[in-house]
PDB file of N, CA and C in Angstrom:
ATOM      1  N   MET A   1     -43.030  49.469 -37.285  1.00 78.00           N
ATOM      2  CA  MET A   1     -42.111  48.549 -37.923  1.00 78.00           C
ATOM      3  C   MET A   1     -41.835  48.949 -39.373  1.00 78.00           C
ATOM      4  N   GLU A   2     -42.816  49.572 -40.018  1.00 87.00           N
ATOM      5  CA  GLU A   2     -42.660  49.897 -41.428  1.00 87.00           C
ATOM      6  C   GLU A   2     -41.447  50.792 -41.698  1.00 87.00           C
ATOM      7  N   GLU A   3     -41.123  51.685 -40.756  1.00 90.00           N
ATOM      8  CA  GLU A   3     -39.970  52.569 -40.972  1.00 90.00           C
ATOM      9  C   GLU A   3     -38.656  51.792 -41.065  1.00 90.00           C
ATOM     10  N   TYR A   4     -38.598  50.611 -40.467  1.00 95.00           N
ATOM     11  CA  TYR A   4     -37.376  49.802 -40.520  1.00 95.00           C
ATOM     12  C   TYR A   4     -37.182  49.137 -41.872  1.00 95.00           C
ATOM     13  N   LEU A   5     -38.243  48.974 -42.632  1.00 96.00           N
ATOM     14  CA  LEU A   5     -38.142  48.278 -43.917  1.00 96.00           C
ATOM     15  C   LEU A   5     -37.271  49.028 -44.911  1.00 96.00           C
ATOM     16  N   TYR A   6     -37.118  50.331 -44.712  1.00 95.00           N
ATOM     17  CA  TYR A   6     -36.361  51.147 -45.661  1.00 95.00           C
ATOM     18  C   TYR A   6     -34.945  51.444 -45.185  1.00 95.00           C
ATOM     19  N   LEU A   7     -34.540  50.808 -44.093  1.00 97.00           N
ATOM     20  CA  LEU A   7     -33.151  50.909 -43.670  1.00 97.00           C
ATOM     21  C   LEU A   7     -32.303  49.989 -44.541  1.00 97.00           C
ATOM     22  N   ILE A   8     -31.046  50.366 -44.714  1.00 97.00           N
ATOM     23  CA  ILE A   8     -30.111  49.584 -45.522  1.00 97.00           C
ATOM     24  C   ILE A   8     -28.985  49.109 -44.604  1.00 97.00           C
ATOM     25  N   PRO A   9     -28.986  47.820 -44.245  1.00 98.00           N
ATOM     26  CA  PRO A   9     -27.918  47.318 -43.380  1.00 98.00           C
ATOM     27  C   PRO A   9     -26.626  47.090 -44.164  1.00 98.00           C
ATOM     28  N   GLU A  10     -25.519  47.404 -43.497  1.00 97.00           N
ATOM     29  CA  GLU A  10     -24.201  47.243 -44.118  1.00 97.00           C
ATOM     30  C   GLU A  10     -23.273  46.551 -43.132  1.00 97.00           C
ATOM     31  N   ARG A  11     -22.645  45.474 -43.597  1.00 98.00           N
ATOM     32  CA  ARG A  11     -21.729  44.694 -42.746  1.00 98.00           C
ATOM     33  C   ARG A  11     -20.538  45.523 -42.291  1.00 98.00           C
ATOM     34  N   ASN A  12     -20.050  45.232 -41.099  1.00 97.00           N
ATOM     35  CA  ASN A  12     -18.772  45.758 -40.638  1.00 97.00           C
ATOM     36  C   ASN A  12     -17.701  45.068 -41.481  1.00 97.00           C
ATOM     37  N   GLU A  13     -16.915  45.843 -42.198  1.00 96.00           N
ATOM     38  CA  GLU A  13     -15.948  45.269 -43.144  1.00 96.00           C
ATOM     39  C   GLU A  13     -14.825  44.497 -42.458  1.00 96.00           C
ATOM     40  N   ASN A  14     -14.662  44.665 -41.155  1.00 95.00           N
ATOM     41  CA  ASN A  14     -13.617  43.945 -40.434  1.00 95.00           C
ATOM     42  C   ASN A  14     -14.054  42.559 -39.978  1.00 95.00           C
ATOM     43  N   VAL A  15     -15.342  42.260 -40.149  1.00 97.00           N
ATOM     44  CA  VAL A  15     -15.891  40.985 -39.698  1.00 97.00           C
ATOM     45  C   VAL A  15     -16.040  40.066 -40.904  1.00 97.00           C
ATOM     46  N   GLU A  16     -15.640  38.813 -40.726  1.00 97.00           N
ATOM     47  CA  GLU A  16     -15.651  37.859 -41.829  1.00 97.00           C
ATOM     48  C   GLU A  16     -16.588  36.697 -41.496  1.00 97.00           C
ATOM     49  N   LEU A  17     -17.351  36.262 -42.494  1.00 98.00           N
ATOM     50  CA  LEU A  17     -18.165  35.053 -42.359  1.00 98.00           C
ATOM     51  C   LEU A  17     -17.338  33.892 -42.887  1.00 98.00           C
ATOM     52  N   ARG A  18     -17.236  32.838 -42.088  1.00 97.00           N
ATOM     53  CA  ARG A  18     -16.475  31.676 -42.530  1.00 97.00           C
ATOM     54  C   ARG A  18     -17.210  30.405 -42.115  1.00 97.00           C
ATOM     55  N   LYS A  19     -17.179  29.407 -43.002  1.00 97.00           N
ATOM     56  CA  LYS A  19     -17.764  28.106 -42.679  1.00 97.00           C
ATOM     57  C   LYS A  19     -16.631  27.230 -42.149  1.00 97.00           C
ATOM     58  N   ILE A  20     -16.800  26.757 -40.920  1.00 94.00           N
ATOM     59  CA  ILE A  20     -15.779  25.938 -40.261  1.00 94.00           C
ATOM     60  C   ILE A  20     -16.455  24.655 -39.791  1.00 94.00           C
ATOM     61  N   GLU A  21     -15.966  23.539 -40.283  1.00 96.00           N
ATOM     62  CA  GLU A  21     -16.502  22.231 -39.895  1.00 96.00           C
ATOM     63  C   GLU A  21     -18.024  22.187 -40.029  1.00 96.00           C
ATOM     64  N   GLY A  22     -18.534  22.717 -41.141  1.00 96.00           N
ATOM     65  CA  GLY A  22     -19.954  22.644 -41.437  1.00 96.00           C
ATOM     66  C   GLY A  22     -20.825  23.672 -40.732  1.00 96.00           C
ATOM     67  N   LYS A  23     -20.230  24.552 -39.931  1.00 97.00           N
ATOM     68  CA  LYS A  23     -20.997  25.586 -39.234  1.00 97.00           C
ATOM     69  C   LYS A  23     -20.528  26.956 -39.698  1.00 97.00           C
ATOM     70  N   TYR A  24     -21.460  27.917 -39.667  1.00 98.00           N
ATOM     71  CA  TYR A  24     -21.135  29.289 -40.059  1.00 98.00           C
ATOM     72  C   TYR A  24     -20.750  30.101 -38.825  1.00 98.00           C
ATOM     73  N   TYR A  25     -19.687  30.886 -38.965  1.00 97.00           N
ATOM     74  CA  TYR A  25     -19.243  31.756 -37.880  1.00 97.00           C
ATOM     75  C   TYR A  25     -18.913  33.138 -38.422  1.00 97.00           C
ATOM     76  N   LEU A  26     -19.265  34.145 -37.636  1.00 97.00           N
ATOM     77  CA  LEU A  26     -18.720  35.469 -37.869  1.00 97.00           C
ATOM     78  C   LEU A  26     -17.444  35.538 -37.056  1.00 97.00           C
ATOM     79  N   LEU A  27     -16.361  35.927 -37.693  1.00 95.00           N
ATOM     80  CA  LEU A  27     -15.082  36.082 -37.006  1.00 95.00           C
ATOM     81  C   LEU A  27     -14.868  37.567 -36.767  1.00 95.00           C
ATOM     82  N   VAL A  28     -14.924  37.941 -35.496  1.00 92.00           N
ATOM     83  CA  VAL A  28     -14.833  39.340 -35.095  1.00 92.00           C
ATOM     84  C   VAL A  28     -13.433  39.565 -34.525  1.00 92.00           C
ATOM     85  N   PRO A  29     -12.628  40.426 -35.166  1.00 89.00           N
ATOM     86  CA  PRO A  29     -11.275  40.639 -34.658  1.00 89.00           C
ATOM     87  C   PRO A  29     -11.292  41.242 -33.255  1.00 89.00           C
ATOM     88  N   MET A  30     -10.441  40.706 -32.412  1.00 81.00           N
ATOM     89  CA  MET A  30     -10.279  41.261 -31.065  1.00 81.00           C
ATOM     90  C   MET A  30      -9.018  42.119 -31.103  1.00 81.00           C
ATOM     91  N   ASP A  31      -9.214  43.376 -31.499  1.00 75.00           N
ATOM     92  CA  ASP A  31      -8.058  44.238 -31.710  1.00 75.00           C
ATOM     93  C   ASP A  31      -7.956  45.380 -30.715  1.00 75.00           C
ATOM     94  N   SER A  32      -8.848  45.408 -29.755  1.00 68.00           N
ATOM     95  CA  SER A  32      -8.775  46.431 -28.719  1.00 68.00           C
ATOM     96  C   SER A  32      -7.689  46.043 -27.715  1.00 68.00           C
ATOM     97  N   PRO A  33      -6.973  47.030 -27.175  1.00 68.00           N
ATOM     98  CA  PRO A  33      -5.999  46.706 -26.130  1.00 68.00           C
ATOM     99  C   PRO A  33      -6.638  45.983 -24.938  1.00 68.00           C
ATOM    100  N   LEU A  34      -7.936  46.199 -24.735  1.00 70.00           N
ATOM    101  CA  LEU A  34      -8.627  45.548 -23.627  1.00 70.00           C
ATOM    102  C   LEU A  34      -8.898  44.069 -23.900  1.00 70.00           C
ATOM    103  N   ASP A  35      -8.714  43.633 -25.149  1.00 64.00           N
ATOM    104  CA  ASP A  35      -8.972  42.240 -25.521  1.00 64.00           C
ATOM    105  C   ASP A  35      -7.754  41.337 -25.330  1.00 64.00           C
ATOM    106  N   PHE A  36      -6.664  41.844 -24.743  1.00 68.00           N
ATOM    107  CA  PHE A  36      -5.428  41.070 -24.709  1.00 68.00           C
ATOM    108  C   PHE A  36      -5.602  39.722 -24.015  1.00 68.00           C
ATOM    109  N   LEU A  37      -6.341  39.678 -22.930  1.00 68.00           N
ATOM    110  CA  LEU A  37      -6.538  38.421 -22.219  1.00 68.00           C
ATOM    111  C   LEU A  37      -7.390  37.457 -23.049  1.00 68.00           C
ATOM    112  N   ALA A  38      -8.453  37.954 -23.654  1.00 67.00           N
ATOM    113  CA  ALA A  38      -9.300  37.116 -24.504  1.00 67.00           C
ATOM    114  C   ALA A  38      -8.513  36.575 -25.693  1.00 67.00           C
ATOM    115  N   ARG A  39      -7.617  37.389 -26.266  1.00 65.00           N
ATOM    116  CA  ARG A  39      -6.790  36.921 -27.386  1.00 65.00           C
ATOM    117  C   ARG A  39      -5.898  35.770 -26.934  1.00 65.00           C
ATOM    118  N   ARG A  40      -5.351  35.863 -25.744  1.00 70.00           N
ATOM    119  CA  ARG A  40      -4.474  34.793 -25.238  1.00 70.00           C
ATOM    120  C   ARG A  40      -5.256  33.502 -25.037  1.00 70.00           C
ATOM    121  N   LEU A  41      -6.510  33.631 -24.633  1.00 69.00           N
ATOM    122  CA  LEU A  41      -7.325  32.443 -24.373  1.00 69.00           C
ATOM    123  C   LEU A  41      -7.965  31.872 -25.634  1.00 69.00           C
ATOM    124  N   HIS A  42      -8.401  32.737 -26.559  1.00 69.00           N
ATOM    125  CA  HIS A  42      -9.239  32.296 -27.680  1.00 69.00           C
ATOM    126  C   HIS A  42      -8.664  32.588 -29.059  1.00 69.00           C
ATOM    127  N   GLY A  43      -7.522  33.225 -29.159  1.00 76.00           N
ATOM    128  CA  GLY A  43      -6.985  33.580 -30.468  1.00 76.00           C
ATOM    129  C   GLY A  43      -7.364  35.004 -30.850  1.00 76.00           C
ATOM    130  N   ASP A  44      -7.135  35.338 -32.095  1.00 82.00           N
ATOM    131  CA  ASP A  44      -7.307  36.719 -32.543  1.00 82.00           C
ATOM    132  C   ASP A  44      -8.758  37.095 -32.863  1.00 82.00           C
ATOM    133  N   TYR A  45      -9.658  36.108 -32.890  1.00 88.00           N
ATOM    134  CA  TYR A  45     -11.037  36.384 -33.282  1.00 88.00           C
ATOM    135  C   TYR A  45     -12.028  35.835 -32.262  1.00 88.00           C
ATOM    136  N   ARG A  46     -13.086  36.596 -32.076  1.00 85.00           N
ATOM    137  CA  ARG A  46     -14.245  36.108 -31.331  1.00 85.00           C
ATOM    138  C   ARG A  46     -15.159  35.478 -32.375  1.00 85.00           C
ATOM    139  N   ARG A  47     -15.671  34.293 -32.090  1.00 90.00           N
ATOM    140  CA  ARG A  47     -16.557  33.596 -33.022  1.00 90.00           C
ATOM    141  C   ARG A  47     -18.000  33.736 -32.579  1.00 90.00           C
ATOM    142  N   ILE A  48     -18.857  34.076 -33.532  1.00 94.00           N
ATOM    143  CA  ILE A  48     -20.294  34.115 -33.285  1.00 94.00           C
ATOM    144  C   ILE A  48     -20.919  33.152 -34.280  1.00 94.00           C
ATOM    145  N   GLU A  49     -21.540  32.095 -33.760  1.00 96.00           N
ATOM    146  CA  GLU A  49     -22.120  31.080 -34.638  1.00 96.00           C
ATOM    147  C   GLU A  49     -23.458  31.563 -35.203  1.00 96.00           C
ATOM    148  N   LEU A  50     -23.634  31.320 -36.500  1.00 98.00           N
ATOM    149  CA  LEU A  50     -24.893  31.640 -37.186  1.00 98.00           C
ATOM    150  C   LEU A  50     -25.465  30.375 -37.800  1.00 98.00           C
ATOM    151  N   ASP A  51     -26.781  30.317 -37.879  1.00 97.00           N
ATOM    152  CA  ASP A  51     -27.401  29.227 -38.633  1.00 97.00           C
ATOM    153  C   ASP A  51     -27.420  29.631 -40.112  1.00 97.00           C
ATOM    154  N   GLU A  52     -27.985  28.775 -40.945  1.00 97.00           N
ATOM    155  CA  GLU A  52     -27.998  29.036 -42.386  1.00 97.00           C
ATOM    156  C   GLU A  52     -28.753  30.318 -42.724  1.00 97.00           C
ATOM    157  N   VAL A  53     -29.849  30.581 -42.014  1.00 98.00           N
ATOM    158  CA  VAL A  53     -30.626  31.796 -42.252  1.00 98.00           C
ATOM    159  C   VAL A  53     -29.796  33.023 -41.889  1.00 98.00           C
ATOM    160  N   GLY A  54     -29.153  32.994 -40.734  1.00 98.00           N
ATOM    161  CA  GLY A  54     -28.320  34.119 -40.303  1.00 98.00           C
ATOM    162  C   GLY A  54     -27.174  34.387 -41.263  1.00 98.00           C
ATOM    163  N   ALA A  55     -26.538  33.323 -41.748  1.00 98.00           N
ATOM    164  CA  ALA A  55     -25.438  33.483 -42.710  1.00 98.00           C
ATOM    165  C   ALA A  55     -25.951  34.089 -44.014  1.00 98.00           C
ATOM    166  N   PHE A  56     -27.126  33.668 -44.451  1.00 98.00           N
ATOM    167  CA  PHE A  56     -27.728  34.209 -45.676  1.00 98.00           C
ATOM    168  C   PHE A  56     -28.014  35.702 -45.510  1.00 98.00           C
ATOM    169  N   ILE A  57     -28.577  36.071 -44.363  1.00 98.00           N
ATOM    170  CA  ILE A  57     -28.858  37.486 -44.083  1.00 98.00           C
ATOM    171  C   ILE A  57     -27.558  38.278 -44.092  1.00 98.00           C
ATOM    172  N   TRP A  58     -26.533  37.764 -43.424  1.00 98.00           N
ATOM    173  CA  TRP A  58     -25.243  38.455 -43.345  1.00 98.00           C
ATOM    174  C   TRP A  58     -24.721  38.779 -44.750  1.00 98.00           C
ATOM    175  N   GLU A  59     -24.779  37.803 -45.632  1.00 98.00           N
ATOM    176  CA  GLU A  59     -24.283  38.008 -46.995  1.00 98.00           C
ATOM    177  C   GLU A  59     -25.082  39.085 -47.730  1.00 98.00           C
ATOM    178  N   LEU A  60     -26.356  39.233 -47.398  1.00 98.00           N
ATOM    179  CA  LEU A  60     -27.199  40.214 -48.078  1.00 98.00           C
ATOM    180  C   LEU A  60     -27.039  41.637 -47.530  1.00 98.00           C
ATOM    181  N   CYS A  61     -26.367  41.789 -46.405  1.00 98.00           N
ATOM    182  CA  CYS A  61     -26.170  43.121 -45.806  1.00 98.00           C
ATOM    183  C   CYS A  61     -24.998  43.808 -46.500  1.00 98.00           C
ATOM    184  N   ASP A  62     -25.220  44.198 -47.742  1.00 97.00           N
ATOM    185  CA  ASP A  62     -24.147  44.703 -48.594  1.00 97.00           C
ATOM    186  C   ASP A  62     -24.130  46.229 -48.720  1.00 97.00           C
ATOM    187  N   GLY A  63     -25.001  46.900 -47.970  1.00 96.00           N
ATOM    188  CA  GLY A  63     -25.045  48.355 -48.051  1.00 96.00           C
ATOM    189  C   GLY A  63     -25.845  48.874 -49.233  1.00 96.00           C
ATOM    190  N   ARG A  64     -26.477  47.965 -49.982  1.00 96.00           N
ATOM    191  CA  ARG A  64     -27.290  48.363 -51.140  1.00 96.00           C
ATOM    192  C   ARG A  64     -28.745  47.938 -50.992  1.00 96.00           C
ATOM    193  N   ARG A  65     -28.986  46.803 -50.341  1.00 97.00           N
ATOM    194  CA  ARG A  65     -30.349  46.267 -50.210  1.00 97.00           C
ATOM    195  C   ARG A  65     -31.026  46.803 -48.951  1.00 97.00           C
ATOM    196  N   THR A  66     -32.324  47.071 -49.063  1.00 97.00           N
ATOM    197  CA  THR A  66     -33.096  47.483 -47.896  1.00 97.00           C
ATOM    198  C   THR A  66     -33.507  46.238 -47.097  1.00 97.00           C
ATOM    199  N   VAL A  67     -33.965  46.479 -45.880  1.00 98.00           N
ATOM    200  CA  VAL A  67     -34.498  45.395 -45.059  1.00 98.00           C
ATOM    201  C   VAL A  67     -35.650  44.707 -45.798  1.00 98.00           C
ATOM    202  N   GLU A  68     -36.479  45.486 -46.453  1.00 97.00           N
ATOM    203  CA  GLU A  68     -37.600  44.908 -47.197  1.00 97.00           C
ATOM    204  C   GLU A  68     -37.111  43.972 -48.307  1.00 97.00           C
ATOM    205  N   GLU A  69     -36.096  44.390 -49.044  1.00 98.00           N
ATOM    206  CA  GLU A  69     -35.558  43.550 -50.124  1.00 98.00           C
ATOM    207  C   GLU A  69     -34.931  42.273 -49.570  1.00 98.00           C
ATOM    208  N   ILE A  70     -34.210  42.390 -48.464  1.00 98.00           N
ATOM    209  CA  ILE A  70     -33.619  41.215 -47.821  1.00 98.00           C
ATOM    210  C   ILE A  70     -34.723  40.254 -47.392  1.00 98.00           C
ATOM    211  N   GLY A  71     -35.798  40.797 -46.838  1.00 98.00           N
ATOM    212  CA  GLY A  71     -36.918  39.963 -46.428  1.00 98.00           C
ATOM    213  C   GLY A  71     -37.524  39.185 -47.582  1.00 98.00           C
ATOM    214  N   LYS A  72     -37.675  39.824 -48.715  1.00 98.00           N
ATOM    215  CA  LYS A  72     -38.248  39.140 -49.883  1.00 98.00           C
ATOM    216  C   LYS A  72     -37.347  37.994 -50.342  1.00 98.00           C
ATOM    217  N   LEU A  73     -36.029  38.227 -50.337  1.00 98.00           N
ATOM    218  CA  LEU A  73     -35.091  37.164 -50.721  1.00 98.00           C
ATOM    219  C   LEU A  73     -35.119  36.017 -49.711  1.00 98.00           C
ATOM    220  N   LEU A  74     -35.258  36.360 -48.437  1.00 98.00           N
ATOM    221  CA  LEU A  74     -35.367  35.335 -47.387  1.00 98.00           C
ATOM    222  C   LEU A  74     -36.605  34.473 -47.603  1.00 98.00           C
ATOM    223  N   ARG A  75     -37.728  35.125 -47.856  1.00 98.00           N
ATOM    224  CA  ARG A  75     -38.983  34.397 -48.060  1.00 98.00           C
ATOM    225  C   ARG A  75     -38.868  33.476 -49.283  1.00 98.00           C
ATOM    226  N   ASN A  76     -38.237  33.957 -50.358  1.00 98.00           N
ATOM    227  CA  ASN A  76     -38.066  33.133 -51.557  1.00 98.00           C
ATOM    228  C   ASN A  76     -37.225  31.894 -51.281  1.00 98.00           C
ATOM    229  N   LYS A  77     -36.194  32.047 -50.457  1.00 98.00           N
ATOM    230  CA  LYS A  77     -35.276  30.932 -50.199  1.00 98.00           C
ATOM    231  C   LYS A  77     -35.793  29.978 -49.121  1.00 98.00           C
ATOM    232  N   PHE A  78     -36.376  30.505 -48.045  1.00 98.00           N
ATOM    233  CA  PHE A  78     -36.706  29.675 -46.887  1.00 98.00           C
ATOM    234  C   PHE A  78     -38.204  29.492 -46.646  1.00 98.00           C
ATOM    235  N   GLY A  79     -39.049  30.244 -47.356  1.00 97.00           N
ATOM    236  CA  GLY A  79     -40.493  30.089 -47.229  1.00 97.00           C
ATOM    237  C   GLY A  79     -41.005  30.340 -45.819  1.00 97.00           C
ATOM    238  N   LYS A  80     -41.902  29.473 -45.374  1.00 97.00           N
ATOM    239  CA  LYS A  80     -42.559  29.651 -44.078  1.00 97.00           C
ATOM    240  C   LYS A  80     -41.619  29.460 -42.891  1.00 97.00           C
ATOM    241  N   ASP A  81     -40.447  28.896 -43.118  1.00 96.00           N
ATOM    242  CA  ASP A  81     -39.493  28.675 -42.017  1.00 96.00           C
ATOM    243  C   ASP A  81     -39.006  29.968 -41.387  1.00 96.00           C
ATOM    244  N   VAL A  82     -39.161  31.087 -42.082  1.00 96.00           N
ATOM    245  CA  VAL A  82     -38.672  32.366 -41.538  1.00 96.00           C
ATOM    246  C   VAL A  82     -39.796  33.272 -41.046  1.00 96.00           C
ATOM    247  N   GLU A  83     -40.992  32.726 -40.943  1.00 97.00           N
ATOM    248  CA  GLU A  83     -42.117  33.530 -40.440  1.00 97.00           C
ATOM    249  C   GLU A  83     -42.117  33.552 -38.915  1.00 97.00           C
ATOM    250  N   PRO A  84     -42.535  34.638 -38.273  1.00 97.00           N
ATOM    251  CA  PRO A  84     -42.945  35.920 -38.840  1.00 97.00           C
ATOM    252  C   PRO A  84     -41.713  36.675 -39.369  1.00 97.00           C
ATOM    253  N   LEU A  85     -41.674  36.851 -40.643  1.00 97.00           N
ATOM    254  CA  LEU A  85     -40.488  37.278 -41.376  1.00 97.00           C
ATOM    255  C   LEU A  85     -39.870  38.576 -40.880  1.00 97.00           C
ATOM    256  N   TYR A  86     -40.590  39.672 -40.981  1.00 97.00           N
ATOM    257  CA  TYR A  86     -39.955  40.963 -40.701  1.00 97.00           C
ATOM    258  C   TYR A  86     -39.669  41.162 -39.215  1.00 97.00           C
ATOM    259  N   GLU A  87     -40.498  40.616 -38.351  1.00 97.00           N
ATOM    260  CA  GLU A  87     -40.213  40.713 -36.916  1.00 97.00           C
ATOM    261  C   GLU A  87     -38.886  40.021 -36.592  1.00 97.00           C
ATOM    262  N   ARG A  88     -38.704  38.829 -37.140  1.00 97.00           N
ATOM    263  CA  ARG A  88     -37.469  38.078 -36.888  1.00 97.00           C
ATOM    264  C   ARG A  88     -36.266  38.752 -37.541  1.00 97.00           C
ATOM    265  N   LEU A  89     -36.434  39.193 -38.778  1.00 98.00           N
ATOM    266  CA  LEU A  89     -35.330  39.825 -39.501  1.00 98.00           C
ATOM    267  C   LEU A  89     -34.874  41.098 -38.799  1.00 98.00           C
ATOM    268  N   ILE A  90     -35.805  41.949 -38.437  1.00 98.00           N
ATOM    269  CA  ILE A  90     -35.450  43.219 -37.787  1.00 98.00           C
ATOM    270  C   ILE A  90     -34.807  42.964 -36.430  1.00 98.00           C
ATOM    271  N   THR A  91     -35.326  42.019 -35.673  1.00 97.00           N
ATOM    272  CA  THR A  91     -34.724  41.683 -34.375  1.00 97.00           C
ATOM    273  C   THR A  91     -33.283  41.210 -34.568  1.00 97.00           C
ATOM    274  N   PHE A  92     -33.050  40.324 -35.542  1.00 98.00           N
ATOM    275  CA  PHE A  92     -31.707  39.820 -35.814  1.00 98.00           C
ATOM    276  C   PHE A  92     -30.765  40.954 -36.217  1.00 98.00           C
ATOM    277  N   LEU A  93     -31.216  41.821 -37.118  1.00 98.00           N
ATOM    278  CA  LEU A  93     -30.361  42.922 -37.574  1.00 98.00           C
ATOM    279  C   LEU A  93     -30.019  43.879 -36.438  1.00 98.00           C
ATOM    280  N   PHE A  94     -30.981  44.137 -35.546  1.00 97.00           N
ATOM    281  CA  PHE A  94     -30.678  45.034 -34.435  1.00 97.00           C
ATOM    282  C   PHE A  94     -29.752  44.383 -33.413  1.00 97.00           C
ATOM    283  N   GLU A  95     -29.793  43.070 -33.280  1.00 97.00           N
ATOM    284  CA  GLU A  95     -28.816  42.369 -32.431  1.00 97.00           C
ATOM    285  C   GLU A  95     -27.415  42.523 -33.021  1.00 97.00           C
ATOM    286  N   LEU A  96     -27.302  42.375 -34.335  1.00 98.00           N
ATOM    287  CA  LEU A  96     -26.004  42.587 -34.988  1.00 98.00           C
ATOM    288  C   LEU A  96     -25.540  44.031 -34.807  1.00 98.00           C
ATOM    289  N   HIS A  97     -26.482  44.960 -34.911  1.00 98.00           N
ATOM    290  CA  HIS A  97     -26.158  46.380 -34.766  1.00 98.00           C
ATOM    291  C   HIS A  97     -25.645  46.689 -33.352  1.00 98.00           C
ATOM    292  N   LYS A  98     -26.285  46.110 -32.337  1.00 97.00           N
ATOM    293  CA  LYS A  98     -25.847  46.343 -30.951  1.00 97.00           C
ATOM    294  C   LYS A  98     -24.410  45.891 -30.729  1.00 97.00           C
ATOM    295  N   ARG A  99     -23.978  44.899 -31.492  1.00 95.00           N
ATOM    296  CA  ARG A  99     -22.610  44.369 -31.369  1.00 95.00           C
ATOM    297  C   ARG A  99     -21.654  45.022 -32.359  1.00 95.00           C
ATOM    298  N   ASN A 100     -22.103  46.086 -33.018  1.00 95.00           N
ATOM    299  CA  ASN A 100     -21.301  46.808 -34.016  1.00 95.00           C
ATOM    300  C   ASN A 100     -20.879  45.926 -35.194  1.00 95.00           C
ATOM    301  N   LEU A 101     -21.736  44.977 -35.544  1.00 97.00           N
ATOM    302  CA  LEU A 101     -21.443  44.100 -36.673  1.00 97.00           C
ATOM    303  C   LEU A 101     -22.085  44.599 -37.961  1.00 97.00           C
ATOM    304  N   VAL A 102     -23.159  45.369 -37.852  1.00 98.00           N
ATOM    305  CA  VAL A 102     -23.758  46.039 -39.012  1.00 98.00           C
ATOM    306  C   VAL A 102     -24.105  47.472 -38.622  1.00 98.00           C
ATOM    307  N   GLY A 103     -24.089  48.324 -39.625  1.00 97.00           N
ATOM    308  CA  GLY A 103     -24.567  49.687 -39.470  1.00 97.00           C
ATOM    309  C   GLY A 103     -25.777  49.855 -40.368  1.00 97.00           C
ATOM    310  N   PHE A 104     -26.481  50.972 -40.219  1.00 97.00           N
ATOM    311  CA  PHE A 104     -27.666  51.228 -41.037  1.00 97.00           C
ATOM    312  C   PHE A 104     -27.549  52.576 -41.730  1.00 97.00           C
ATOM    313  N   LYS A 105     -28.026  52.603 -42.977  1.00 95.00           N
ATOM    314  CA  LYS A 105     -28.218  53.847 -43.715  1.00 95.00           C
ATOM    315  C   LYS A 105     -29.697  53.914 -44.047  1.00 95.00           C
ATOM    316  N   ARG A 106     -30.147  55.088 -44.415  1.00 90.00           N
ATOM    317  CA  ARG A 106     -31.523  55.237 -44.889  1.00 90.00           C
ATOM    318  C   ARG A 106     -31.497  55.371 -46.408  1.00 90.00           C
ATOM    319  N   VAL A 107     -32.579  54.956 -47.040  1.00 84.00           N
ATOM    320  CA  VAL A 107     -32.697  55.082 -48.497  1.00 84.00           C
ATOM    321  C   VAL A 107     -32.457  56.543 -48.865  1.00 84.00           C
ATOM    322  N   GLY A 108     -31.594  56.769 -49.854  1.00 79.00           N
ATOM    323  CA  GLY A 108     -31.319  58.116 -50.314  1.00 79.00           C
ATOM    324  C   GLY A 108     -30.198  58.816 -49.561  1.00 79.00           C
ATOM    325  N   GLU A 109     -29.693  58.192 -48.493  1.00 72.00           N
ATOM    326  CA  GLU A 109     -28.606  58.800 -47.725  1.00 72.00           C
ATOM    327  C   GLU A 109     -27.307  58.699 -48.509  1.00 72.00           C
ATOM    328  N   LEU A 110     -26.536  59.754 -48.494  1.00 55.00           N
ATOM    329  CA  LEU A 110     -25.237  59.732 -49.174  1.00 55.00           C
ATOM    330  C   LEU A 110     -24.289  58.845 -48.396  1.00 55.00           C
ATOM    331  N   GLU A 111     -23.370  58.228 -49.142  1.00 55.00           N
ATOM    332  CA  GLU A 111     -22.406  57.330 -48.496  1.00 55.00           C
ATOM    333  C   GLU A 111     -21.325  58.111 -47.808  1.00 55.00           C
TER     334      GLU A 111
END
């Protein structure tokens, strides 16, 4: 797990976080030609609901902070509510990565 602490997550710039009716959503554009039916049914964006912790993490994935730094900020803001901290954080980030919502760089990697 320690090797993941030095990864730097970076948001997909095409995805937007928006608060709608008191809930946080990632708005993922459906711009593939294969999404035409989904666009007709649901509009131009797929919505992924996040809780307050998820929205906070999303905002911190700026391409500059490491997973370790994000974890420290999470612990400062949410305390014991986010424990076990790094297991949960890394799992969440890899779920975002599987959906192409964040990418990863390594410390020292050129942009």
